[in-house]
């Protein structure tokens, strides 16, 4: 038995936190079956040598009898600020096994003390180019370390974004910190271990600043959302010496400031880099700062908090698949619609300007298609300084692209003259899916690439055009898929904080978070909309379910109550008063707004009942139950005919009514909805007509009502509208619209046509939950079902590293039955429900003892503890 995957605040690595009682999680790995944790003991110490727990441990010394292994709250002595703590956990299990984990660590931030530094900057003008800022400031500090270093840390942040190096070495693979929050409400600083970057003697630190989200273009509202220049930097270096003393080196008036090669940089506009301004030896002690000026110093008035969620970082590289000379420009095809930037190797002459443009698609004449980027320029410039080869990568911009167009070179470049540098928040991948249908595999990959590209500071709708916003609807729709694909708790928890930050006075959650405004102060978009604002209830609930995080429910609870009460006061005759967006981008007849809005209101009110009960707030729970009962009644009265027809007669209407249990246990009514849904499927010739909202629930509901055959039919469709339509038309990510591009009609309306929009990729959730069958999980996956739908595929291998460990469901058809390998992680149990007839015979191949399966509604059902199992299911005729 092994204890692995230690996480603090649901993150791996050296996490910095200002939480006084951070949450710990771990995974138990064991070859044995039926393993359950019976007790744990957490050991925390400042000194790694003391992790045997005998001395120095600042946690209770006794074991806690519990099977909890995710989100376990720290309960030791008060933590000290700016301190690295080591921790491990000892676990005892039911089979008399015990194990001690590997060692992990976390770093406390300022906790209750003031951030011991000042903002440094200097007066700056906006810059000449309308859509871009001005020359990046470069900051420099030289300092001497007199004693022997034990360990050292840097805590830093910026107004804008920063890139820092110590003695010429980068802090880490992190880029674009501090990312994006509503800076007036939450402002994060980051923590880094820099022990290996420092040396006793002379040291130097160099920092450059870009505009980022603070000053740069946001969506279409323009620049300076949070203020005007100057860009500022604040940091404190905490150096602990072997003699037990500590020294702090902070940003103050001793720093120097100047300019360098980045002439402007904007997330949307792009970066202008002139290599002739490069600073020789910048960030090292050899740097000559005589041309630099003293900085201006300002007090930090913002309440800085330690970063939540993993940072944005470089995640990989891609080599183009081809390049072509088109009208005098080289167009490189990365073979994958990706998000990040490029590393360029070019040869020019001193002062030669190379222009680099980015696009997701090509025009028919093979030139770069950029109309769908709208006002976003997505253009970088590199100015050469020699006549030899030079290599460059942007620092403060990101683009969403598959194609890169280079102009300004007069030789045939090699294919690797352009390398794609993939950038997104640094989350662990947790899922994989593979089946015998290559197109379905491609669809799965496309959705995964959509997640990579749109996990950038916040979950965005799209990464390329002048939008790139944290749309709450898109986020909640993809959230479960996101949690299967990657360990997303901390990233979403940070985003949920963004949503809570933006809650309006009246209680409404906003349609985007962070919320942004036009220069005249008007908000860009609205709030309180069905399926969008509702994310403020849905997403905390999903974090509780997926990761067992009860704290997030407690923290969001007052906001949730306010929202649910707001919905109630704004209904008319218990019907939700609609604003927008309905079943966004659906095909054909749209579901009427009041119908979809009321359906979602019932859903989130039901969730609020569950949350209130969990938090033992029975009077709220009873009040919300009352609301939900009234809404259901009103829904039936206003929108449902006797034969079960729901106003609008749409697939989405029936799907949501079934999913959200509008019939409230009335089997007859539910059957009517099911019949109507099947008719609606037939009427559409077994094609979907759903938009963002309906699509998420479509295939799950079809399976739940026993029509997996139709679900697979929809999955396998290649004609418009279908998922595979985009795949057969060459998509490498999920498109915004079912018809973003068609062979017959070309590109859809350029006003809104992204080729990397993950919402319609919510089918990912179904691939794990129904093809693999792993779903219906209790908080933190402590219990779940495995109920695969074995239909038109020959085989499927589905694996998901849950917070409890790896779950597998790998099946293949064999003869008149199938074989299935199932893995249930330690400290978890599953109800396995294998599709079968009553006559089916089940042989368990790996286990000596037989397992008793019971036949229930077309499935052989057994309760299983942890372990790996191989079953062969065949008919006994
Ligand atoms: C975004 C969407 C978003 C929608 C709201 C669009 O511009 O790209 O993904 O949810 O607006 O309806």
PDB file of C-alpha atoms in Angstrom, residues 3 24 26 28 36-43 59-75 87-93 99 827:
ATOM      1  CA  UNK A   3      -0.007   6.980  -0.133  1.00  0.00           C
ATOM      2  CA  UNK A  24      -5.084  18.358   2.575  1.00  0.00           C
ATOM      3  CA  UNK A  26      -4.148  12.186  -0.614  1.00  0.00           C
ATOM      4  CA  UNK A  28      -4.279   5.417  -1.295  1.00  0.00           C
ATOM      5  CA  UNK A  36     -10.954   1.342   3.251  1.00  0.00           C
ATOM      6  CA  UNK A  37      -9.102   3.941   5.269  1.00  0.00           C
ATOM      7  CA  UNK A  38      -9.992   3.650   8.953  1.00  0.00           C
ATOM      8  CA  UNK A  39      -7.804   6.401  10.387  1.00  0.00           C
ATOM      9  CA  UNK A  40      -5.295   9.049   9.444  1.00  0.00           C
ATOM     10  CA  UNK A  41      -2.817  11.302  11.161  1.00  0.00           C
ATOM     11  CA  UNK A  42      -1.336  14.388   9.555  1.00  0.00           C
ATOM     12  CA  UNK A  43       2.162  15.433  10.503  1.00  0.00           C
ATOM     13  CA  UNK A  59      -0.648  18.755  14.485  1.00  0.00           C
ATOM     14  CA  UNK A  60      -2.559  16.585  16.984  1.00  0.00           C
ATOM     15  CA  UNK A  61      -0.467  13.488  17.649  1.00  0.00           C
ATOM     16  CA  UNK A  62      -3.303  10.989  17.725  1.00  0.00           C
ATOM     17  CA  UNK A  63      -4.991   9.267  14.806  1.00  0.00           C
ATOM     18  CA  UNK A  64      -8.369  10.494  13.624  1.00  0.00           C
ATOM     19  CA  UNK A  65     -10.823   7.680  12.936  1.00  0.00           C
ATOM     20  CA  UNK A  66     -12.170   8.613   9.508  1.00  0.00           C
ATOM     21  CA  UNK A  67     -12.233   7.510   5.892  1.00  0.00           C
ATOM     22  CA  UNK A  68     -11.914  11.098   4.678  1.00  0.00           C
ATOM     23  CA  UNK A  69      -8.980  11.588   2.315  1.00  0.00           C
ATOM     24  CA  UNK A  70      -9.897  14.711   0.353  1.00  0.00           C
ATOM     25  CA  UNK A  71     -10.233  18.219   1.708  1.00  0.00           C
ATOM     26  CA  UNK A  72      -9.101  17.302   5.222  1.00  0.00           C
ATOM     27  CA  UNK A  73      -8.727  20.482   7.197  1.00  0.00           C
ATOM     28  CA  UNK A  74      -5.489  21.382   8.994  1.00  0.00           C
ATOM     29  CA  UNK A  75      -6.048  21.331  12.716  1.00  0.00           C
ATOM     30  CA  UNK A  87       3.804  17.503   5.708  1.00  0.00           C
ATOM     31  CA  UNK A  88       2.927  13.886   5.334  1.00  0.00           C
ATOM     32  CA  UNK A  89       0.081  11.657   6.345  1.00  0.00           C
ATOM     33  CA  UNK A  90      -0.026   8.270   8.048  1.00  0.00           C
ATOM     34  CA  UNK A  91      -2.921   6.089   7.055  1.00  0.00           C
ATOM     35  CA  UNK A  92      -4.390   2.956   8.545  1.00  0.00           C
ATOM     36  CA  UNK A  93      -6.735   0.735   6.622  1.00  0.00           C
ATOM     37  CA  UNK A  99       1.450   3.382   5.288  1.00  0.00           C
ATOM     38  CA  UNK A 827     -11.077   3.903  -0.066  1.00  0.00           C
TER      39      UNK A 827
END
